[in-house]
mmCIF file with all atom_site columns, C-alpha atoms in Angstrom:
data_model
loop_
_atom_site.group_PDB
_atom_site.id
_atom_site.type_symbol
_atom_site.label_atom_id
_atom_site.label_alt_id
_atom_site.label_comp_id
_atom_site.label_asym_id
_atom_site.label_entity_id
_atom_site.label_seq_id
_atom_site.pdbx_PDB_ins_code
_atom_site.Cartn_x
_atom_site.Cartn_y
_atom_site.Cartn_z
_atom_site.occupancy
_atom_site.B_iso_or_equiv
_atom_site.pdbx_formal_charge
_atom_site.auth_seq_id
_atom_site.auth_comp_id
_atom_site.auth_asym_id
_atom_site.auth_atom_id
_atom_site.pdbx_PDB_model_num
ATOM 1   C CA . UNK J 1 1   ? -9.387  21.646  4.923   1.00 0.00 ? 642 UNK J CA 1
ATOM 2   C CA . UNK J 1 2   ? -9.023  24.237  2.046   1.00 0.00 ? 643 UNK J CA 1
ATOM 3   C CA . UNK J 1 3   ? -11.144 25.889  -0.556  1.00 0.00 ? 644 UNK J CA 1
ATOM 4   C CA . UNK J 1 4   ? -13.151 24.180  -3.238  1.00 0.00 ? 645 UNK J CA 1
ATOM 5   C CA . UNK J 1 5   ? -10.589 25.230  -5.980  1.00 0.00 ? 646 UNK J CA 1
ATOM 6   C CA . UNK J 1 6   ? -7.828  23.435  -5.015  1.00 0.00 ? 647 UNK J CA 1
ATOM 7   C CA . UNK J 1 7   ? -5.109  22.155  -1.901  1.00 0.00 ? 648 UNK J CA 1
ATOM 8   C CA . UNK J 1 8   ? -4.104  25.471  0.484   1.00 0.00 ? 649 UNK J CA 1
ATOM 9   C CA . UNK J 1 9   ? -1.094  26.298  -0.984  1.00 0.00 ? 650 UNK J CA 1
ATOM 10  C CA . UNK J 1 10  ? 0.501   26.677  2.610   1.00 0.00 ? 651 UNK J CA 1
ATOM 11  C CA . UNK J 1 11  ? -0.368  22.631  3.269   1.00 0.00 ? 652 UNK J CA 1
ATOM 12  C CA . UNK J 1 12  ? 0.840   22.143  -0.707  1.00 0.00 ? 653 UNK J CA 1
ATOM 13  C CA . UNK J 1 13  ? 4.184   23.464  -0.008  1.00 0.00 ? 654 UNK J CA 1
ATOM 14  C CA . UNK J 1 14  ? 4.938   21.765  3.467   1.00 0.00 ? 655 UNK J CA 1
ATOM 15  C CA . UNK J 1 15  ? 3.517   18.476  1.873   1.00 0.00 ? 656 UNK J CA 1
ATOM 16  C CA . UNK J 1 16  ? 6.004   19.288  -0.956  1.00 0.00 ? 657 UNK J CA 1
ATOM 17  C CA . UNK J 1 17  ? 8.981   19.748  1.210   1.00 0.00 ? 658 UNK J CA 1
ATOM 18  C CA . UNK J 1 18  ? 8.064   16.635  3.311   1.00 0.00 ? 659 UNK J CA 1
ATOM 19  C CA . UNK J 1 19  ? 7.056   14.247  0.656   1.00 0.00 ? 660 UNK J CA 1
ATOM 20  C CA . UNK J 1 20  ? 8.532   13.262  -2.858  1.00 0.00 ? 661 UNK J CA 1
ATOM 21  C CA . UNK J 1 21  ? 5.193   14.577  -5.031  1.00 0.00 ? 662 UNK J CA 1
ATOM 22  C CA . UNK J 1 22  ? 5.898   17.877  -6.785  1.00 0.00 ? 663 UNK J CA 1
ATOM 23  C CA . UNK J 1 23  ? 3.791   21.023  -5.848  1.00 0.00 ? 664 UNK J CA 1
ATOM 24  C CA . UNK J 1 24  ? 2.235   20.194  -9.425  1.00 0.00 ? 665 UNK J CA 1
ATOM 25  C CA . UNK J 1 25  ? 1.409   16.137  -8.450  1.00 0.00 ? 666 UNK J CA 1
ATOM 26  C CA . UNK J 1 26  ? 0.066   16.937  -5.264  1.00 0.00 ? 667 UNK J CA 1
ATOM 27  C CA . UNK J 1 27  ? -2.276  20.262  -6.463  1.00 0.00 ? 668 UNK J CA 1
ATOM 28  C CA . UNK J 1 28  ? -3.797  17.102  -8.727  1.00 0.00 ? 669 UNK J CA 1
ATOM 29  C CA . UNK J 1 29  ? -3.955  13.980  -5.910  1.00 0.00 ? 670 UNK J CA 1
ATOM 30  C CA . UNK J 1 30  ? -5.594  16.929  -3.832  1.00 0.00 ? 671 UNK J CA 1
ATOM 31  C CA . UNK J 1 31  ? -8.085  17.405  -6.961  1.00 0.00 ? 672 UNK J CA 1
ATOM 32  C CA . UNK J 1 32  ? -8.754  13.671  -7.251  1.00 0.00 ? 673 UNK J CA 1
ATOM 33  C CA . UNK J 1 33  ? -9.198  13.544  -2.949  1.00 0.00 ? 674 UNK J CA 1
ATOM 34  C CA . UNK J 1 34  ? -11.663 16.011  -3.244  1.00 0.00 ? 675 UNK J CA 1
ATOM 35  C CA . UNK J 1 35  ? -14.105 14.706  -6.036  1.00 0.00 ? 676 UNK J CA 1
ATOM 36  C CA . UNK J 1 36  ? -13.802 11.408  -4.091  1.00 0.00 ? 677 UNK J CA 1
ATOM 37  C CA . UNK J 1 37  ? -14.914 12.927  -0.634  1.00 0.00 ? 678 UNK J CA 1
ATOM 38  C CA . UNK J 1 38  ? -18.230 12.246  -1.664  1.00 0.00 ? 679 UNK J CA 1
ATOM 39  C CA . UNK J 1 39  ? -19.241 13.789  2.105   1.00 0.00 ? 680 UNK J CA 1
ATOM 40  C CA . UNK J 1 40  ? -17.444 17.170  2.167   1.00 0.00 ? 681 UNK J CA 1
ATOM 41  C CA . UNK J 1 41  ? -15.998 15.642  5.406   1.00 0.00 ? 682 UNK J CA 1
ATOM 42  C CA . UNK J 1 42  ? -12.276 16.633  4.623   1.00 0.00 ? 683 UNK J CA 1
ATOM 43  C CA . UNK J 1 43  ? -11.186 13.217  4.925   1.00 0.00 ? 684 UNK J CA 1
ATOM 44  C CA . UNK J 1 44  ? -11.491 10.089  2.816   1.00 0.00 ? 685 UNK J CA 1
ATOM 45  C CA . UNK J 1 45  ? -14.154 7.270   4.687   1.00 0.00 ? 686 UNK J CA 1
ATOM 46  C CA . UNK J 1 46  ? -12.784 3.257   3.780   1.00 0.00 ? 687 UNK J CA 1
ATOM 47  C CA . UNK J 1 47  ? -15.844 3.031   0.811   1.00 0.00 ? 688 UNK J CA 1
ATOM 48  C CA . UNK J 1 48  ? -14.398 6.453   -0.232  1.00 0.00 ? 689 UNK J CA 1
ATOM 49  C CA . UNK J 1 49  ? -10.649 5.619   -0.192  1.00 0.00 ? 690 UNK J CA 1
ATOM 50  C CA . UNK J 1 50  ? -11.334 2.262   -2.236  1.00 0.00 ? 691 UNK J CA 1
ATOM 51  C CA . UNK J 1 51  ? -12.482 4.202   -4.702  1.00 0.00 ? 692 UNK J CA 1
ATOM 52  C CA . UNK J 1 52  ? -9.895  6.732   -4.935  1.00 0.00 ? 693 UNK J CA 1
ATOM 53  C CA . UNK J 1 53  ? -7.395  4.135   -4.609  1.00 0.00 ? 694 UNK J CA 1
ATOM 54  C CA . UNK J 1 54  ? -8.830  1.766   -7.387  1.00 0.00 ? 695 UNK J CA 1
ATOM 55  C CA . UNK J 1 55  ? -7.325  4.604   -9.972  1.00 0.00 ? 696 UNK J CA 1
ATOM 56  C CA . UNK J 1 56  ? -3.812  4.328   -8.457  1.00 0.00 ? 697 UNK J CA 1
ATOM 57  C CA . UNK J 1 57  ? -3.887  0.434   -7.643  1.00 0.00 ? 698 UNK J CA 1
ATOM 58  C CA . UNK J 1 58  ? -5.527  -1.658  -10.611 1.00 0.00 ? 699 UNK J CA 1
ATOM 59  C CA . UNK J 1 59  ? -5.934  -4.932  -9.482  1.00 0.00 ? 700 UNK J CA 1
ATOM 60  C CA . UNK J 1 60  ? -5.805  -4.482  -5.754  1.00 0.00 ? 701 UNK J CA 1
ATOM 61  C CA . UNK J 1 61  ? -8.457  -6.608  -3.583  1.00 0.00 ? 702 UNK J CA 1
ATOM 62  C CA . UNK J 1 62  ? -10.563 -4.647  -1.438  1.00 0.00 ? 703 UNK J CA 1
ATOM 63  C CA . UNK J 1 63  ? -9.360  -6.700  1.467   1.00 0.00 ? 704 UNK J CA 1
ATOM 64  C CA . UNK J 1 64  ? -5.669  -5.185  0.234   1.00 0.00 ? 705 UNK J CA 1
ATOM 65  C CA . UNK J 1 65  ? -7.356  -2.107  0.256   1.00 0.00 ? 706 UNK J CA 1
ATOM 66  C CA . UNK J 1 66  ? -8.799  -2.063  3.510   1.00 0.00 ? 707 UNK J CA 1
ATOM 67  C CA . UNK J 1 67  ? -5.566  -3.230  4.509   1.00 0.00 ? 708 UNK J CA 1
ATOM 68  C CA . UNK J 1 68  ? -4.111  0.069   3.299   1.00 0.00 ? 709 UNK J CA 1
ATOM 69  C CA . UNK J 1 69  ? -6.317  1.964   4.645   1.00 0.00 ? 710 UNK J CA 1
ATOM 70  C CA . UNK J 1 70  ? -5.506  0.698   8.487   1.00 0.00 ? 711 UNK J CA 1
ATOM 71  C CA . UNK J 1 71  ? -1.506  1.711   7.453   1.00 0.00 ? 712 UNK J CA 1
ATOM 72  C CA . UNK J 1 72  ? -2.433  5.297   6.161   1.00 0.00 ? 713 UNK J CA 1
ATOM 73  C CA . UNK J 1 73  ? -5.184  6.119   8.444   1.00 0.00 ? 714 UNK J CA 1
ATOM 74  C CA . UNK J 1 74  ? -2.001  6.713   10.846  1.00 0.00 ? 715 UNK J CA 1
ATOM 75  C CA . UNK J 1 75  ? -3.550  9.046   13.915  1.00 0.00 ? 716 UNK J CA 1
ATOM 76  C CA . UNK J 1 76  ? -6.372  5.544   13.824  1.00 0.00 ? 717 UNK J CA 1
ATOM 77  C CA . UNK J 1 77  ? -9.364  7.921   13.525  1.00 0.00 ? 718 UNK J CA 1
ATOM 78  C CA . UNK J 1 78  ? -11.230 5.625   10.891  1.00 0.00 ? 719 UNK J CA 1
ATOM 79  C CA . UNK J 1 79  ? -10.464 8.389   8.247   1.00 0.00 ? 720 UNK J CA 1
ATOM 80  C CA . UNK J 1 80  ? -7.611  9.401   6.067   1.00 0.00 ? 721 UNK J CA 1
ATOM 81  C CA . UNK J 1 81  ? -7.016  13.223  5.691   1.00 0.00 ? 722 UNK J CA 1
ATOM 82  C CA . UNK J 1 82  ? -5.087  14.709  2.881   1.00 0.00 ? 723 UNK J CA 1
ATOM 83  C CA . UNK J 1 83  ? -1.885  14.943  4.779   1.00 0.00 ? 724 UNK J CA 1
ATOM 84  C CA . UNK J 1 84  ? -2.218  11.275  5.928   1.00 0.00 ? 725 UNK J CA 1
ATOM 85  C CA . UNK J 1 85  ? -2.724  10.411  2.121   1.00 0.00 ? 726 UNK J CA 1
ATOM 86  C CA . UNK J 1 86  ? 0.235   12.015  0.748   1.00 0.00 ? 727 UNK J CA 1
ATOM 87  C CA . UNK J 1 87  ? 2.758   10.874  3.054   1.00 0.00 ? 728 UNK J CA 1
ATOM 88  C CA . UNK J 1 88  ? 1.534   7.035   2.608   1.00 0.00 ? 729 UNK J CA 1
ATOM 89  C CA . UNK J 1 89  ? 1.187   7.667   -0.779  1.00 0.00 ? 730 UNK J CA 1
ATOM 90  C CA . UNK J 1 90  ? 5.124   9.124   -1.576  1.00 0.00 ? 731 UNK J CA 1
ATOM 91  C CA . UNK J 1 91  ? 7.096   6.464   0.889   1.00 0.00 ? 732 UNK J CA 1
ATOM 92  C CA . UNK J 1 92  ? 4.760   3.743   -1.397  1.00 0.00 ? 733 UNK J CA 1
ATOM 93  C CA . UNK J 1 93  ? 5.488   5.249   -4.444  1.00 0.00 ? 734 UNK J CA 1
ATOM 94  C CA . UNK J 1 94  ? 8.853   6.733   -3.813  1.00 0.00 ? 735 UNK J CA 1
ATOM 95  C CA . UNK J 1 95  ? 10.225  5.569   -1.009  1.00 0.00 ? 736 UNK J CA 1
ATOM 96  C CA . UNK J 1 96  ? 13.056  2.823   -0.882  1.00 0.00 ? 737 UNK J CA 1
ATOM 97  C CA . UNK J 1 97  ? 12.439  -1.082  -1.975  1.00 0.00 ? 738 UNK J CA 1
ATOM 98  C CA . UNK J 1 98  ? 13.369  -1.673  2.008   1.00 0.00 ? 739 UNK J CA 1
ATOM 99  C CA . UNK J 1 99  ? 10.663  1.084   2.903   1.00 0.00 ? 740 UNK J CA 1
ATOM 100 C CA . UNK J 1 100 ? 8.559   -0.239  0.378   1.00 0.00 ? 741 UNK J CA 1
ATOM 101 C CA . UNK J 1 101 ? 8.813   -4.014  1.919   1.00 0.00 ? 742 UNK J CA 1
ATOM 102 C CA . UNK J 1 102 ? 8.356   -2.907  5.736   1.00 0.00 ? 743 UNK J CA 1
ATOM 103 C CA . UNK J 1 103 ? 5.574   -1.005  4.830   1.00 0.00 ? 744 UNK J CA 1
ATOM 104 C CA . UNK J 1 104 ? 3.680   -3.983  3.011   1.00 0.00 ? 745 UNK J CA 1
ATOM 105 C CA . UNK J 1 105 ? 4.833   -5.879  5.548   1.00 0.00 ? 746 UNK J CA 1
ATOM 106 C CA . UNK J 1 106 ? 3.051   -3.642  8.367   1.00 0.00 ? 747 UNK J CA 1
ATOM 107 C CA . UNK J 1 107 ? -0.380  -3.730  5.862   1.00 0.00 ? 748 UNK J CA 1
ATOM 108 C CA . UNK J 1 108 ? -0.509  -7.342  6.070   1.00 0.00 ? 749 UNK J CA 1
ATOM 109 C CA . UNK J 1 109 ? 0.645   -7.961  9.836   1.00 0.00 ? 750 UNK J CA 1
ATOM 110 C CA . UNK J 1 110 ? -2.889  -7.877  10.889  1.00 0.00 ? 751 UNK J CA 1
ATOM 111 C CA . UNK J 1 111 ? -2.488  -8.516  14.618  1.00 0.00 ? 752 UNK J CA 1
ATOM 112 C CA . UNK J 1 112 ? 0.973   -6.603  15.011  1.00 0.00 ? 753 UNK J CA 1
ATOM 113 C CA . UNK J 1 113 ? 2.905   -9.067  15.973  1.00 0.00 ? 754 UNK J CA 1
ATOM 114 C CA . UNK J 1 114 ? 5.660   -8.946  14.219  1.00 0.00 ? 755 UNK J CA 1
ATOM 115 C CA . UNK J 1 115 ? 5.390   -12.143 12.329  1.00 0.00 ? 756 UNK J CA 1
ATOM 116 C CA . UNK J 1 116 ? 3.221   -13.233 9.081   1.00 0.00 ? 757 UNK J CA 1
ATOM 117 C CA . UNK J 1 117 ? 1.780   -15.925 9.738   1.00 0.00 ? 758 UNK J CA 1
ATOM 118 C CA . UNK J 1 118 ? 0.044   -18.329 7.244   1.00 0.00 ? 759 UNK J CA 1
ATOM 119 C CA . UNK J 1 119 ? -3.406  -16.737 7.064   1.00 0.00 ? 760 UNK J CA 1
ATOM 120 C CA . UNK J 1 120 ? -1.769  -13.252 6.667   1.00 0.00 ? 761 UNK J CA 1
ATOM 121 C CA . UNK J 1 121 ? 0.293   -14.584 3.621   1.00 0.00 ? 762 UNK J CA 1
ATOM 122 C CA . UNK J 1 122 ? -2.412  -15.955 2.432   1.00 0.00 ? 763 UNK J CA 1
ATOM 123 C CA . UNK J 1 123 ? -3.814  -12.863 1.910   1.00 0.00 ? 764 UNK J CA 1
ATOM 124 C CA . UNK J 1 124 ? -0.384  -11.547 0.385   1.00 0.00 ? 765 UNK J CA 1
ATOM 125 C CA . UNK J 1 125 ? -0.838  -14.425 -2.124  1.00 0.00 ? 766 UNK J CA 1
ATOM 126 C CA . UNK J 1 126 ? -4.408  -13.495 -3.439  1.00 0.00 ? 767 UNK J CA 1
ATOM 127 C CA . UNK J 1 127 ? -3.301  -9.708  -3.571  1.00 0.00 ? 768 UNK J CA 1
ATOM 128 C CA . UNK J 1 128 ? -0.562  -10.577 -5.692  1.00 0.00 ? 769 UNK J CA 1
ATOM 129 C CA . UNK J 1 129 ? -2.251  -12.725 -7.693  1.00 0.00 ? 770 UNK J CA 1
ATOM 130 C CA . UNK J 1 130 ? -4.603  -9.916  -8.447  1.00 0.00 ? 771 UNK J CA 1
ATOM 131 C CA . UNK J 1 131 ? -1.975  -7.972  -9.741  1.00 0.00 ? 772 UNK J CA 1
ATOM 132 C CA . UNK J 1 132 ? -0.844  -10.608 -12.057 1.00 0.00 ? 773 UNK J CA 1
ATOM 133 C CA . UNK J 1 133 ? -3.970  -10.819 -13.610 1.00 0.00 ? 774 UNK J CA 1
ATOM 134 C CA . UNK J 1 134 ? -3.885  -7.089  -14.308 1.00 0.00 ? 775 UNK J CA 1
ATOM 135 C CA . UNK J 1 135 ? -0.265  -7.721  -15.263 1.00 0.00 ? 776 UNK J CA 1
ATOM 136 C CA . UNK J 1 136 ? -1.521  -10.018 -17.597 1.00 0.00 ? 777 UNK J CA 1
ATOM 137 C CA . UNK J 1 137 ? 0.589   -13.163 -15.996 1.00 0.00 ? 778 UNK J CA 1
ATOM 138 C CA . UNK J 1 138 ? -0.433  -16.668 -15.282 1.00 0.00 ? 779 UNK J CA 1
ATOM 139 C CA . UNK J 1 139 ? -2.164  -16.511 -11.134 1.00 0.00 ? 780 UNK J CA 1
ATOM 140 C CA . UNK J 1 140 ? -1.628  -20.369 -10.501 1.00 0.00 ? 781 UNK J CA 1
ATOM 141 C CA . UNK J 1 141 ? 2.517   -19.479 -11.001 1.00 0.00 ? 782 UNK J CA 1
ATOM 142 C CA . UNK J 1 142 ? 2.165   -16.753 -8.621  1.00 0.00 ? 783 UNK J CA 1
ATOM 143 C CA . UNK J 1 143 ? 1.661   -19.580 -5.918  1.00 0.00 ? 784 UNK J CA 1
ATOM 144 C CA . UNK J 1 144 ? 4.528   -21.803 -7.195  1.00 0.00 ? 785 UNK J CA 1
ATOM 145 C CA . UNK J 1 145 ? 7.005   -18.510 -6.988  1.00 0.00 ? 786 UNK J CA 1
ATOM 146 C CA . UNK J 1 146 ? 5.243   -17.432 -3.357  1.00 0.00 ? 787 UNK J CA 1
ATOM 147 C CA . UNK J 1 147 ? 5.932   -21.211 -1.838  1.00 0.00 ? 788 UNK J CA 1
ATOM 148 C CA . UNK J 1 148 ? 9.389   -21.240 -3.259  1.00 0.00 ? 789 UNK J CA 1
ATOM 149 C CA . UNK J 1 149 ? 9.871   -17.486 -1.809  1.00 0.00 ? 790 UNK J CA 1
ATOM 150 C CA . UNK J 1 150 ? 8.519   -18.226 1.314   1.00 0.00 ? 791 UNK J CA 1
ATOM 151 C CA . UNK J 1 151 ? 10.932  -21.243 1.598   1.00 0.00 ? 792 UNK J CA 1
ATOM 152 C CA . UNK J 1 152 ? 13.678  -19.036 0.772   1.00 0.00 ? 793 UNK J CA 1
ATOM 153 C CA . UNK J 1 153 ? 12.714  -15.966 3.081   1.00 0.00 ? 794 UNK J CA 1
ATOM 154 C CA . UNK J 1 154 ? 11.667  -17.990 6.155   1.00 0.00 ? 795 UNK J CA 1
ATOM 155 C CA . UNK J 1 155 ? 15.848  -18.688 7.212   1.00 0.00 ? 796 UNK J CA 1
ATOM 156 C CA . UNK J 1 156 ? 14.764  -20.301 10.409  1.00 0.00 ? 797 UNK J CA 1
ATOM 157 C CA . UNK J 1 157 ? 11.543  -22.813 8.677   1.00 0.00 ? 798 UNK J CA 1
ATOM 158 C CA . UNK J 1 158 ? 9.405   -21.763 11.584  1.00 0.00 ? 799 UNK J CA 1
ATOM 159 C CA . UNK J 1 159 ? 6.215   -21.108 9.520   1.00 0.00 ? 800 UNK J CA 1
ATOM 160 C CA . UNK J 1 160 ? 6.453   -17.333 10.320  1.00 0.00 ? 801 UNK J CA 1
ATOM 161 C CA . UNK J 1 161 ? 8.078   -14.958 8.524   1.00 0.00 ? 802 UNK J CA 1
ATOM 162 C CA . UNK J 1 162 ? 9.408   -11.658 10.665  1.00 0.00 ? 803 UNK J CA 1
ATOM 163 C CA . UNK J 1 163 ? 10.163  -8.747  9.263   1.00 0.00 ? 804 UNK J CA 1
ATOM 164 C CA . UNK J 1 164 ? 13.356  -8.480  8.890   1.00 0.00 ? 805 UNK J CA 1
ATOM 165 C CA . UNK J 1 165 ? 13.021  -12.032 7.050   1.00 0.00 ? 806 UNK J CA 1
ATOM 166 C CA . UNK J 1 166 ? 10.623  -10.453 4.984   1.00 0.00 ? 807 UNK J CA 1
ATOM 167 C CA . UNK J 1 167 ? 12.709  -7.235  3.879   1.00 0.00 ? 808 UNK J CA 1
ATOM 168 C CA . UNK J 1 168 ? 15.682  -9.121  3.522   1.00 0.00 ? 809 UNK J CA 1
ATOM 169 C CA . UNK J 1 169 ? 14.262  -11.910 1.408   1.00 0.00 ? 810 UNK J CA 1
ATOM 170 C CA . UNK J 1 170 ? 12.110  -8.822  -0.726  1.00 0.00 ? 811 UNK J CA 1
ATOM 171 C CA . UNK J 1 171 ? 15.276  -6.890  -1.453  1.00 0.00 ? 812 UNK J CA 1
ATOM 172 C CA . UNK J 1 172 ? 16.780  -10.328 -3.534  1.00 0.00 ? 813 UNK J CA 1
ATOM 173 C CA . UNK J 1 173 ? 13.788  -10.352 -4.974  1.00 0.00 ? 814 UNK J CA 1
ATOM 174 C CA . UNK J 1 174 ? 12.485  -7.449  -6.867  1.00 0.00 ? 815 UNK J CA 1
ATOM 175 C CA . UNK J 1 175 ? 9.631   -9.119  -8.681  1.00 0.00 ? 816 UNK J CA 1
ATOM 176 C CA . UNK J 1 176 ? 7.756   -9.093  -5.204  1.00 0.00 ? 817 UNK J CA 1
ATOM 177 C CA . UNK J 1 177 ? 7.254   -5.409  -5.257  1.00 0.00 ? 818 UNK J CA 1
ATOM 178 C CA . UNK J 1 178 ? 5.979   -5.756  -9.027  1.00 0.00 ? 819 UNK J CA 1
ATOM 179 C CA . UNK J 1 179 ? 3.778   -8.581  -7.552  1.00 0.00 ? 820 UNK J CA 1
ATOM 180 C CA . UNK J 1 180 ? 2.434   -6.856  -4.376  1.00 0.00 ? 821 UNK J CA 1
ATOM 181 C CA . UNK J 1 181 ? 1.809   -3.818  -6.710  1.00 0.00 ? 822 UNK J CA 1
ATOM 182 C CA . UNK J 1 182 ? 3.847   -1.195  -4.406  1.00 0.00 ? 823 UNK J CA 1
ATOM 183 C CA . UNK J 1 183 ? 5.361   0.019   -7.864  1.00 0.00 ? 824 UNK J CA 1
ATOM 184 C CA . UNK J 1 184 ? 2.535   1.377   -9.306  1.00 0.00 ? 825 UNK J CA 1
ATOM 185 C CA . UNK J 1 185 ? 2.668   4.751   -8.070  1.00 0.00 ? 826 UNK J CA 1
#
């Protein structure tokens, strides 16, 4: 993909005019993406992107982060190149709280259909009670906030929360980004 010294400054200053990192913040993600391609493949394996990713997101499972991984690996190939990387990384980071929310909620939709249902907010609950911990807050009260949210966001008490439930219930309530740790970046 580029030298050893550092990103190709022609894929630097595209990724800078497509994403919201600086020339300056991506020459440094690129830095940290290559000491963590332990292979010299040019892209980041799941083990590999864990570990990158455990710098960026304290207190995310590795379930949440394998989650991840299926949303940024975008072309599917079972790898996450540079380019891939970025682009996740600035609509997370930077993008919107409504692109922020439809993108968690594509991470945990594990069967694409459009719906959470309970075992896939079950596994929103335990990543955001891994980011209390780190946030130093009390777990057990994430799940009393999480059943009254849930209650709240699922308007038509089918179980199943779609996505435009889910964005529209997120955006009145801000402490779920905090929670599901898509504020970090």
């Amino acid at each position: 993909m580029g030298n050893k010294q550092g990103a190709p400054s022609a894929e630097v200053s595209k990724l800078a005019s497509t994403t919201s990192f600086s020339e300056a913040e991506l020459k440094q993600l690129y830095v940290d993406f290559k000491a963590t391609d332990k292979d010299k493949s040019g892209a980041l394996d799941l083990k590999e992107f864990q570990s990158l990713m455990k710098k960026y997101l304290t207190g995310t499972s590795d379930d949440g982060l394998a989650a991840l991984f299926k949303a940024f690996d975008s072309d599917n190939s079972g790898n996450i190149t540079f380019r891939e990387l970025a682009t996740a990384l600035s609509m997370l980071g930077k993008g919107t709280p409504e692109q922020k929310l439809s993108f968690m909620f594509d991470v945990f939709d594990d069967d694409k259909s459009g719906h959470l249902d309970r075992s896939e907010v079950q596994k929103i609950v335990d990543q955001m009670k891994a980011v209390a911990v780190v946030l130093k807050r009390d777990p057990e009260h994430v799940d009393q906030f999480m059943k009254a949210l849930l209650t709240k966001i699922d308007k038509d008490g089918d179980g199943n929360i779609s996505k435009e439930e889910w964005v529209q219930g997120g955006l009145r309530t801000p402490s779920l980004l905090v929670l599901l740790g898509a504020n970090q970046f």
